[in-house]
Short mmCIF file of N, CA and C in Angstrom, two decimals:
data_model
loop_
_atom_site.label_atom_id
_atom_site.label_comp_id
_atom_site.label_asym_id
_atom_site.label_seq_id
_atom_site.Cartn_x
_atom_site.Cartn_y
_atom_site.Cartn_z
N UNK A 1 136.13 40.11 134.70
CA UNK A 1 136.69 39.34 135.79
C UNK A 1 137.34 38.09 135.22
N UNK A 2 138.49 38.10 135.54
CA UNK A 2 139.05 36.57 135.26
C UNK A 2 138.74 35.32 135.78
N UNK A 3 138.13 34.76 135.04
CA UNK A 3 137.09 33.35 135.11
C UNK A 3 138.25 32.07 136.12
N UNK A 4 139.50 32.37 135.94
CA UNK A 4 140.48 31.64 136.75
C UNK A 4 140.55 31.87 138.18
N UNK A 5 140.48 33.25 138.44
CA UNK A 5 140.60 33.58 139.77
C UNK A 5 139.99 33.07 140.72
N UNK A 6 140.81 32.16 141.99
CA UNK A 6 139.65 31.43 143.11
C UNK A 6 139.07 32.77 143.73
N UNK A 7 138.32 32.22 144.27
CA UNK A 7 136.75 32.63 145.07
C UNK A 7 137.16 32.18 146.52
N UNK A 8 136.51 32.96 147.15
CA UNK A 8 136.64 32.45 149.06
C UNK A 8 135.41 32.01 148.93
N UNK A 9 136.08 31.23 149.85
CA UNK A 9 135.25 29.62 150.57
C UNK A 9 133.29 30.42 150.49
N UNK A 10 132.79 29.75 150.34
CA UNK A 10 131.46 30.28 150.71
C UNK A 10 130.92 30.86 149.65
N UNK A 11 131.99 31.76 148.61
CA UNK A 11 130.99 32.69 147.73
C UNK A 11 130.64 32.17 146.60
N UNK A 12 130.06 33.24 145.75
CA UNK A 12 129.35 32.12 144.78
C UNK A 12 129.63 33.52 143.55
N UNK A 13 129.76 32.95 142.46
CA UNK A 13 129.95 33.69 141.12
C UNK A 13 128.73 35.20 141.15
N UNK A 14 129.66 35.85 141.29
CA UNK A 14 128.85 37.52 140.96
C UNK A 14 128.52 38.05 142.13
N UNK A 15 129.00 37.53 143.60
CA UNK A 15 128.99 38.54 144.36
C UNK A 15 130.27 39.27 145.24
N UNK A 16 130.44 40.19 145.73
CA UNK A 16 131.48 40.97 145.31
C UNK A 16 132.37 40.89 146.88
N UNK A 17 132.49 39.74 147.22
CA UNK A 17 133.26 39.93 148.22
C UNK A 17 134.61 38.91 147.66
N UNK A 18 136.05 39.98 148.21
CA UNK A 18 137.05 39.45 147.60
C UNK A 18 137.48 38.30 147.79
N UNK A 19 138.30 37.08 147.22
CA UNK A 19 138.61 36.36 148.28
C UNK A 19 140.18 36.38 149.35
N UNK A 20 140.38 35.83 150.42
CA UNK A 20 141.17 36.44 151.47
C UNK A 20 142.48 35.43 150.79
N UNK A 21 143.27 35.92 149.98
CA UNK A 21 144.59 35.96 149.41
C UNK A 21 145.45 35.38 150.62
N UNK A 22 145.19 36.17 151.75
CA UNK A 22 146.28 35.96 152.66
C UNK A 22 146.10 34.33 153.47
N UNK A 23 144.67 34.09 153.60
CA UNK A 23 144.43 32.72 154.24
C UNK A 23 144.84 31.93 153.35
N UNK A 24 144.40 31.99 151.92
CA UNK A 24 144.96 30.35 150.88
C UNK A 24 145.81 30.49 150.83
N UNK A 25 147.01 31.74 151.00
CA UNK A 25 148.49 31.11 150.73
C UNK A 25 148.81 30.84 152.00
N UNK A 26 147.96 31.02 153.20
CA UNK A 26 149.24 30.43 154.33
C UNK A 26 148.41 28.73 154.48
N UNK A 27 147.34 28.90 153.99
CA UNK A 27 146.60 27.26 154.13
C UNK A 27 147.63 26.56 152.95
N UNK A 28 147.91 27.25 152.06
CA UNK A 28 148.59 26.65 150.72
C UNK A 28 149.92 26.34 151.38
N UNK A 29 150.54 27.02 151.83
CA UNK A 29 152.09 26.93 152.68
C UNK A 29 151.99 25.83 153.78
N UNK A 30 151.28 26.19 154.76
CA UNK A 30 150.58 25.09 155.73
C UNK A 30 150.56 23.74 155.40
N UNK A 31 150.02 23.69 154.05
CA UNK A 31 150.05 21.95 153.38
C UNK A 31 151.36 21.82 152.97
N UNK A 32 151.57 22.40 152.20
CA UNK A 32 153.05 22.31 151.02
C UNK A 32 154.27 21.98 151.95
N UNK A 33 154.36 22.98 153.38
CA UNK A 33 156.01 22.48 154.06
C UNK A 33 155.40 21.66 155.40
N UNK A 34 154.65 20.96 155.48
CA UNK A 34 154.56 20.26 156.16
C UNK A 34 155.45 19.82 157.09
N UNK A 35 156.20 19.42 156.19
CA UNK A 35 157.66 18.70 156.94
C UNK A 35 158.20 19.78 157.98
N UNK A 36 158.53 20.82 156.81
CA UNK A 36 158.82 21.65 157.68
C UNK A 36 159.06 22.11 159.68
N UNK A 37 157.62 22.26 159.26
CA UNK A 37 157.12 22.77 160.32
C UNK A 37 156.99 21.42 161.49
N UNK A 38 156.53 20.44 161.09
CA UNK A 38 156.81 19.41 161.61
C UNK A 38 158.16 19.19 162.26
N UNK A 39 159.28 18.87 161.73
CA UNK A 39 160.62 19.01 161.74
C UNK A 39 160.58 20.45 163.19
N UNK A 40 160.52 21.47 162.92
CA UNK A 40 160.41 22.71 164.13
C UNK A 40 159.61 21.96 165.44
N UNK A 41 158.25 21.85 165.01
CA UNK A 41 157.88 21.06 165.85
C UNK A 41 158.55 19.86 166.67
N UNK A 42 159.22 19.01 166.40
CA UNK A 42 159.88 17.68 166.87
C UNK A 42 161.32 18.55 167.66
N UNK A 43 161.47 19.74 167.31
CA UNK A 43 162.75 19.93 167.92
C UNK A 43 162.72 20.90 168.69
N UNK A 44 161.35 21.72 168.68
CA UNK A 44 160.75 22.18 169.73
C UNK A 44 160.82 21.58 170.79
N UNK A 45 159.96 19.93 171.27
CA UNK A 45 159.77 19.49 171.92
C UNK A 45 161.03 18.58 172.58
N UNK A 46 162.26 18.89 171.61
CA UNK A 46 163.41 18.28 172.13
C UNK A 46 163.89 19.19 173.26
N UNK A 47 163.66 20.66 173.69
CA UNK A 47 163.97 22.21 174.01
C UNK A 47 163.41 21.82 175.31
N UNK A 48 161.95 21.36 175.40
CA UNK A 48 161.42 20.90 176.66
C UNK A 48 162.38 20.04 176.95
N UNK A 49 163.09 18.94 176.70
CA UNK A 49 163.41 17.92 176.91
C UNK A 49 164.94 17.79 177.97
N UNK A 50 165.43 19.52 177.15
CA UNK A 50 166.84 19.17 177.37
C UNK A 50 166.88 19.81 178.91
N UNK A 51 167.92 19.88 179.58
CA UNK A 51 168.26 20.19 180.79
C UNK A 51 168.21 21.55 180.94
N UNK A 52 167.92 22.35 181.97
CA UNK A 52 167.83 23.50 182.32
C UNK A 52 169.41 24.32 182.25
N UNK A 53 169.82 22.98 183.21
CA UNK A 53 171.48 23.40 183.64
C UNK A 53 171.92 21.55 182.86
N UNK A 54 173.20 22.47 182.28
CA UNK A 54 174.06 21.53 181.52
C UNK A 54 174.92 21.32 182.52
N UNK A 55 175.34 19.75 183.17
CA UNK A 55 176.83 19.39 183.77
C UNK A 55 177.29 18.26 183.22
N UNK A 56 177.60 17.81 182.07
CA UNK A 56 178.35 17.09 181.44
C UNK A 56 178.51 17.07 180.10
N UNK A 57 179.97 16.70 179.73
CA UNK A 57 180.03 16.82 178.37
C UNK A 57 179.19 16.30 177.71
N UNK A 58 178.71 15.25 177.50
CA UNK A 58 177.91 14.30 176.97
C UNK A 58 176.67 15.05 176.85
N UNK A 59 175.89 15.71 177.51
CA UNK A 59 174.59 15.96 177.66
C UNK A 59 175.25 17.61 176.79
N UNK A 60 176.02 18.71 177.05
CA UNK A 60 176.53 19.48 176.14
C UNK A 60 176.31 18.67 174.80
N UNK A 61 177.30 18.25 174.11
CA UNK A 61 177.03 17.70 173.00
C UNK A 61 175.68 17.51 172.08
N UNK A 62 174.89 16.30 172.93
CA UNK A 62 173.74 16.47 172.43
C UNK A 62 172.90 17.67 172.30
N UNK A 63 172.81 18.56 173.33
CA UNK A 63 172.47 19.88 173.64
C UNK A 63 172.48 21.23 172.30
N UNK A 64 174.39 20.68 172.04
CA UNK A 64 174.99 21.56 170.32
C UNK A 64 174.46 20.93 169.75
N UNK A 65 174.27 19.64 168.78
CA UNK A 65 173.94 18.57 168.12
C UNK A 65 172.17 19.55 167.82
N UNK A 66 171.44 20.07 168.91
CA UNK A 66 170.07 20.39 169.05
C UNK A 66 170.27 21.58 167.99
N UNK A 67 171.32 22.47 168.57
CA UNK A 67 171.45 24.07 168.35
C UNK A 67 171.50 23.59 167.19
N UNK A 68 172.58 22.77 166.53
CA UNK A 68 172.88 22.74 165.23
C UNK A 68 171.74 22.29 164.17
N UNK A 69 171.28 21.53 164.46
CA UNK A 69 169.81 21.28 163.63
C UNK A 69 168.69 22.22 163.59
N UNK A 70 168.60 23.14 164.90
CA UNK A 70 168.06 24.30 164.86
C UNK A 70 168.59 25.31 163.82
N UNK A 71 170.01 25.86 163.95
CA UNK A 71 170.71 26.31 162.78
C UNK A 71 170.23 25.89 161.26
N UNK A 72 170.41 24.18 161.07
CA UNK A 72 170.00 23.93 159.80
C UNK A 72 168.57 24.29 159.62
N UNK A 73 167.54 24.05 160.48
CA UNK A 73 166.14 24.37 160.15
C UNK A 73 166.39 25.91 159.52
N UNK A 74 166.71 26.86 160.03
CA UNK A 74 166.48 27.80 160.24
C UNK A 74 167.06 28.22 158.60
N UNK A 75 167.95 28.40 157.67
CA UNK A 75 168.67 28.23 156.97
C UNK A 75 167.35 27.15 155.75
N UNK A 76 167.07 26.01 156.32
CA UNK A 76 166.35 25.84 155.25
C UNK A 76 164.39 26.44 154.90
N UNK A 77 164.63 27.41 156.64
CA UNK A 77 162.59 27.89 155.99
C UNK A 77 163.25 29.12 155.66
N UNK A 78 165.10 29.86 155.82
CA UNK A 78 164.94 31.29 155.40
C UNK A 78 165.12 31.05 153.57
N UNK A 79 166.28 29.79 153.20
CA UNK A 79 166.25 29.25 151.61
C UNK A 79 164.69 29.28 150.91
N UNK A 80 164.01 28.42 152.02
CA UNK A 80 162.18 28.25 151.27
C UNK A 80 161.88 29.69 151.15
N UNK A 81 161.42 30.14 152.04
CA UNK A 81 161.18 32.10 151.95
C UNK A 81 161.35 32.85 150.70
N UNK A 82 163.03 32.60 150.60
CA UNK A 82 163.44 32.79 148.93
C UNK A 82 162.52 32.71 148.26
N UNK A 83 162.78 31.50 147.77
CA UNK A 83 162.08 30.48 146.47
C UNK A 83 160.76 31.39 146.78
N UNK A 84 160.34 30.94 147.66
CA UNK A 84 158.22 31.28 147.64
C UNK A 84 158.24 32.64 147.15
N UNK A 85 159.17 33.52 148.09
CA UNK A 85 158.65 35.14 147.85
C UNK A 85 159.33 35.69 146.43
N UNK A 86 160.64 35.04 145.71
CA UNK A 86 161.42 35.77 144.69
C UNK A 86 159.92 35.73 143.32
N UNK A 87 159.39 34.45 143.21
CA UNK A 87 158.19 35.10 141.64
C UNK A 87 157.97 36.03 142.31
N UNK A 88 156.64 36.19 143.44
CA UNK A 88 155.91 37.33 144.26
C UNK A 88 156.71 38.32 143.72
N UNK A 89 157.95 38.57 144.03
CA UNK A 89 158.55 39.99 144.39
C UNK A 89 158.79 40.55 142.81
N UNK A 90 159.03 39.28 141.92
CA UNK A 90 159.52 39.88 140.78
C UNK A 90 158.09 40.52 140.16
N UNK A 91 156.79 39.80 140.49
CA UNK A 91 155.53 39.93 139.77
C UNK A 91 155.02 41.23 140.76
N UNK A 92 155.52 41.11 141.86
CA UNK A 92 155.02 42.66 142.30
C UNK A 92 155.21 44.02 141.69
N UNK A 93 156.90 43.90 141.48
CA UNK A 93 158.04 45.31 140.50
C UNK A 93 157.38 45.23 139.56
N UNK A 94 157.05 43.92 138.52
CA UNK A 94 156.35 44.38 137.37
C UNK A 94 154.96 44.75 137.52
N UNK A 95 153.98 44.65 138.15
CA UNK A 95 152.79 45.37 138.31
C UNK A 95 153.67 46.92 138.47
N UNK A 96 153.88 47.06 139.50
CA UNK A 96 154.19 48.32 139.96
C UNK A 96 154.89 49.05 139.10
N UNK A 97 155.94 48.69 137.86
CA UNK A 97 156.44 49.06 136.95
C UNK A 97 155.45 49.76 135.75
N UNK A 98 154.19 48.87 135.96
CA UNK A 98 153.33 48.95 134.40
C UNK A 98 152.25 49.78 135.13
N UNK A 99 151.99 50.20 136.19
CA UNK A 99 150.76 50.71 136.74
C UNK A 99 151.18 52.31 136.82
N UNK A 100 152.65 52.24 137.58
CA UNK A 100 153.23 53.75 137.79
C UNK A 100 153.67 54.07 136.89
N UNK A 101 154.30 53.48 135.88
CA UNK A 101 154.47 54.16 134.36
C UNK A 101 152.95 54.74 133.43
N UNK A 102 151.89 54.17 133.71
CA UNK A 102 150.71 55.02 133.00
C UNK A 102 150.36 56.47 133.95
N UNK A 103 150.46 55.87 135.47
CA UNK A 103 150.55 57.11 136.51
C UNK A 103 151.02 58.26 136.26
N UNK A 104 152.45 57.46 136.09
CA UNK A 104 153.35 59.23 135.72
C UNK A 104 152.91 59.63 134.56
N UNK A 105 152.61 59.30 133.42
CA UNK A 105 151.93 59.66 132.10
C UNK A 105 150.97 60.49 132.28
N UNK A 106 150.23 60.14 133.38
CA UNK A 106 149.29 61.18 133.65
C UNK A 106 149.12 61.91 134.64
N UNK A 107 149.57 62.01 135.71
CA UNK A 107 150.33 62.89 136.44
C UNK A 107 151.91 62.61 137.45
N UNK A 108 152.74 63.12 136.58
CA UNK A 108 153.98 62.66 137.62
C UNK A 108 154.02 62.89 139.29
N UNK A 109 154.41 62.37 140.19
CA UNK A 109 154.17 62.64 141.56
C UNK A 109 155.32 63.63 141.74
N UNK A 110 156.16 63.59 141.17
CA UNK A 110 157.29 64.88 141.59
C UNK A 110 157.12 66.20 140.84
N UNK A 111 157.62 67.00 141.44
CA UNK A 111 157.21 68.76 141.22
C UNK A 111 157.57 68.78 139.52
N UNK A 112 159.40 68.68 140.79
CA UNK A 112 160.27 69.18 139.34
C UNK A 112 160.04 68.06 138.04
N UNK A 113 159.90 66.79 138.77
CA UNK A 113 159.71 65.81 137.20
C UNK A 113 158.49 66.62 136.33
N UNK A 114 157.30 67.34 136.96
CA UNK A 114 156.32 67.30 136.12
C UNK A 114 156.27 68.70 135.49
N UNK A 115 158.46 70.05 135.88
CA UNK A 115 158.71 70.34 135.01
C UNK A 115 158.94 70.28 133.69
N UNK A 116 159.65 69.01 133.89
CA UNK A 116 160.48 68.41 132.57
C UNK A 116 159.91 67.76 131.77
N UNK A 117 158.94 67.37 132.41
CA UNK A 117 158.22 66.01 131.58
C UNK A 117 156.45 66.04 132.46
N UNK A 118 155.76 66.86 131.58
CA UNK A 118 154.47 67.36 132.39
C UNK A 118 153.57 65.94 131.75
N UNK A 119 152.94 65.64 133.15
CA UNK A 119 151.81 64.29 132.55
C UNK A 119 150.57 64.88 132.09
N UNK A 120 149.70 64.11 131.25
CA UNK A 120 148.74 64.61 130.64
C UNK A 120 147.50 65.49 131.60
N UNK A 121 147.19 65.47 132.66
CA UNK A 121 146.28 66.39 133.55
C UNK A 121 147.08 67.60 133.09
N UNK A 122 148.25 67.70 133.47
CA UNK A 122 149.21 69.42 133.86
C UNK A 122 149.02 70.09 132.29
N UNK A 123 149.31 69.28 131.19
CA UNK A 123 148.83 69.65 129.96
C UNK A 123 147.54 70.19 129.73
N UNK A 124 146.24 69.10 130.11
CA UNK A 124 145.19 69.90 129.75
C UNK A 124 144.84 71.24 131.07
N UNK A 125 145.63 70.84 131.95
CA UNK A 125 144.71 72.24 133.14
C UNK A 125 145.96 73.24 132.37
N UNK A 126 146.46 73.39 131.57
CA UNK A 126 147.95 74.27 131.12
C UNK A 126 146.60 74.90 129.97
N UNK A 127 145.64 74.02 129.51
CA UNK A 127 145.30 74.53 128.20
C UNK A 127 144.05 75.88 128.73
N UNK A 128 143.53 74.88 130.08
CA UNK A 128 142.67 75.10 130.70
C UNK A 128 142.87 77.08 131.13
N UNK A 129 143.99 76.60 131.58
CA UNK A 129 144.28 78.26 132.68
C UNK A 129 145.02 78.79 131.57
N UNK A 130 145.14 78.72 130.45
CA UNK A 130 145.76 79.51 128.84
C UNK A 130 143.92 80.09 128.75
N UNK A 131 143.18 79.33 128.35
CA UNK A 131 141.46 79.92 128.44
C UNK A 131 141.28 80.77 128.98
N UNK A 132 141.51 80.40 130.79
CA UNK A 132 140.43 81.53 131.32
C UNK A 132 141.75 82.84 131.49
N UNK A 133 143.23 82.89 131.66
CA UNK A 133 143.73 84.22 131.26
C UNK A 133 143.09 84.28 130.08
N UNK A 134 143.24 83.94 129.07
CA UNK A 134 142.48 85.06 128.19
C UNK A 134 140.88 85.35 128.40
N UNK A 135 140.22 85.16 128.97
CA UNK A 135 139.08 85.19 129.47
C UNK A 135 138.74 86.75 130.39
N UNK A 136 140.08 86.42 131.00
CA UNK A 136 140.39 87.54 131.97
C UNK A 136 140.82 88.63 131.59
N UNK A 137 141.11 88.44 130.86
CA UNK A 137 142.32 89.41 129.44
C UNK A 137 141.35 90.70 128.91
N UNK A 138 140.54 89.50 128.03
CA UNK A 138 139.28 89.61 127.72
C UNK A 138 138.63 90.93 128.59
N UNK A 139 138.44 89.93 130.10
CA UNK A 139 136.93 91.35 130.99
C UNK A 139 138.13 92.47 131.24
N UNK A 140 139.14 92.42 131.36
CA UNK A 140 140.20 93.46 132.07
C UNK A 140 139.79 94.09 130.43
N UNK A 141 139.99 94.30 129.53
CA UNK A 141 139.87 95.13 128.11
C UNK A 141 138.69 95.38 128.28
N UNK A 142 137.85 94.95 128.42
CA UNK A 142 136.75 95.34 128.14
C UNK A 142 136.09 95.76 129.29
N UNK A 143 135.98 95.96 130.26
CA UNK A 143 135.92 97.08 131.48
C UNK A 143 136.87 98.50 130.95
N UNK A 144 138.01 98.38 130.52
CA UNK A 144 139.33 99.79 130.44
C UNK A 144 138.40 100.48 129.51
N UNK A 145 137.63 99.67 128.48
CA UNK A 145 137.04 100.05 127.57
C UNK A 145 135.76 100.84 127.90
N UNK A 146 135.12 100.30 128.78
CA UNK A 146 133.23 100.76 129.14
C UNK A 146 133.90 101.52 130.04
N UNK A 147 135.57 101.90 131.16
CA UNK A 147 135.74 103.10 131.82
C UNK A 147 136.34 104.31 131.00
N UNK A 148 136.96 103.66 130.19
CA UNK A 148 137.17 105.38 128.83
C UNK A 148 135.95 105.68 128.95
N UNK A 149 134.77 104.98 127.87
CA UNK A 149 133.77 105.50 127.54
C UNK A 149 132.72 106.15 128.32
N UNK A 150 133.16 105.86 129.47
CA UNK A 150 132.33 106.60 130.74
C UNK A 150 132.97 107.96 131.06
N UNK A 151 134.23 107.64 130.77
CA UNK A 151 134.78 109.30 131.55
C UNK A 151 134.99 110.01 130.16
N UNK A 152 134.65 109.34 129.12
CA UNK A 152 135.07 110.22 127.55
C UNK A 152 133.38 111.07 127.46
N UNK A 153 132.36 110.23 128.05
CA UNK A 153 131.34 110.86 127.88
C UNK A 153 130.52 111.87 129.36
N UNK A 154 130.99 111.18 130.08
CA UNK A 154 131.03 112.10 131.48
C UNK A 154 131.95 113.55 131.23
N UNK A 155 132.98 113.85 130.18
CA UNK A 155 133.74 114.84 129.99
C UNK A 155 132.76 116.21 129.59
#
């Protein structure tokens, strides 16, 4: 076990419950964009604020002025998103790169791939069912054999 890895809240070294990945990064996110969300928040409450029905330019304006900062929010948590998820995504492909490459090594998931390129199970059950035909080979000869000798001496 990697001595780095946090622990959920509560547990204690050597017992086996995981910790919940998904709560510390949104508690971790939660702290980190603060602003953020704050910022959504404050312009949320501008949404209550504004008029149901628009009748003047002036109150329009401010109204776009809203949309438009909504626009910018929106633009800067889909930019953050980026940033946060692009390591994630790159460190995901490479797990998944290094995990399904020993996979297919040992059994490919496709038919025809595990024509061309058989992973190590299809090899040994190949050596396996090479055995028992000759096994079979084997009792089929040697039955043809004990039925000659039955009808050579029954003659």
């Amino acid at each position: 076990m990697n001595a780095n890895a946090p622990m959920a809240r509560g547990s204690v070294p050597g017992d086996n419950e995981a910790p919940d990945f998904a709560k510390m990064e949104t508690e971790r996110l939660v702290d980190e964009y603060l602003g953020l969300t704050n910022t959504y928040d404050a312009l949320d409450a501008e949404v209550d604020r504004a008029p149901e029905v628009i009748s003047d330019d002036p109150t329009a304006l401010r109204v776009g002025g809203l949309i438009k900062r909504f626009r910018d929010l929106w633009n800067r948590f889909e930019i953050t998103r980026v940033v946060e998820v692009e390591p994630d995504l790159r460190r995901m492909n490479a797990k998944n790169a290094f995990f399904n490459g020993y996979r297919k090594k040992i059994q490919p998931d496709d038919k025809n791939e595990r024509r061309t390129s058989p992973g190590k199970i299809d090899i040994l059950q190949g050596r396996i069912n090479a055995h028992q035909d000759r096994k079979e080979a084997a009792e089929r000869e040697r039955l043809a054999r004990e039925a000659a000798e039955t009808a050579r001496i029954a003659k």
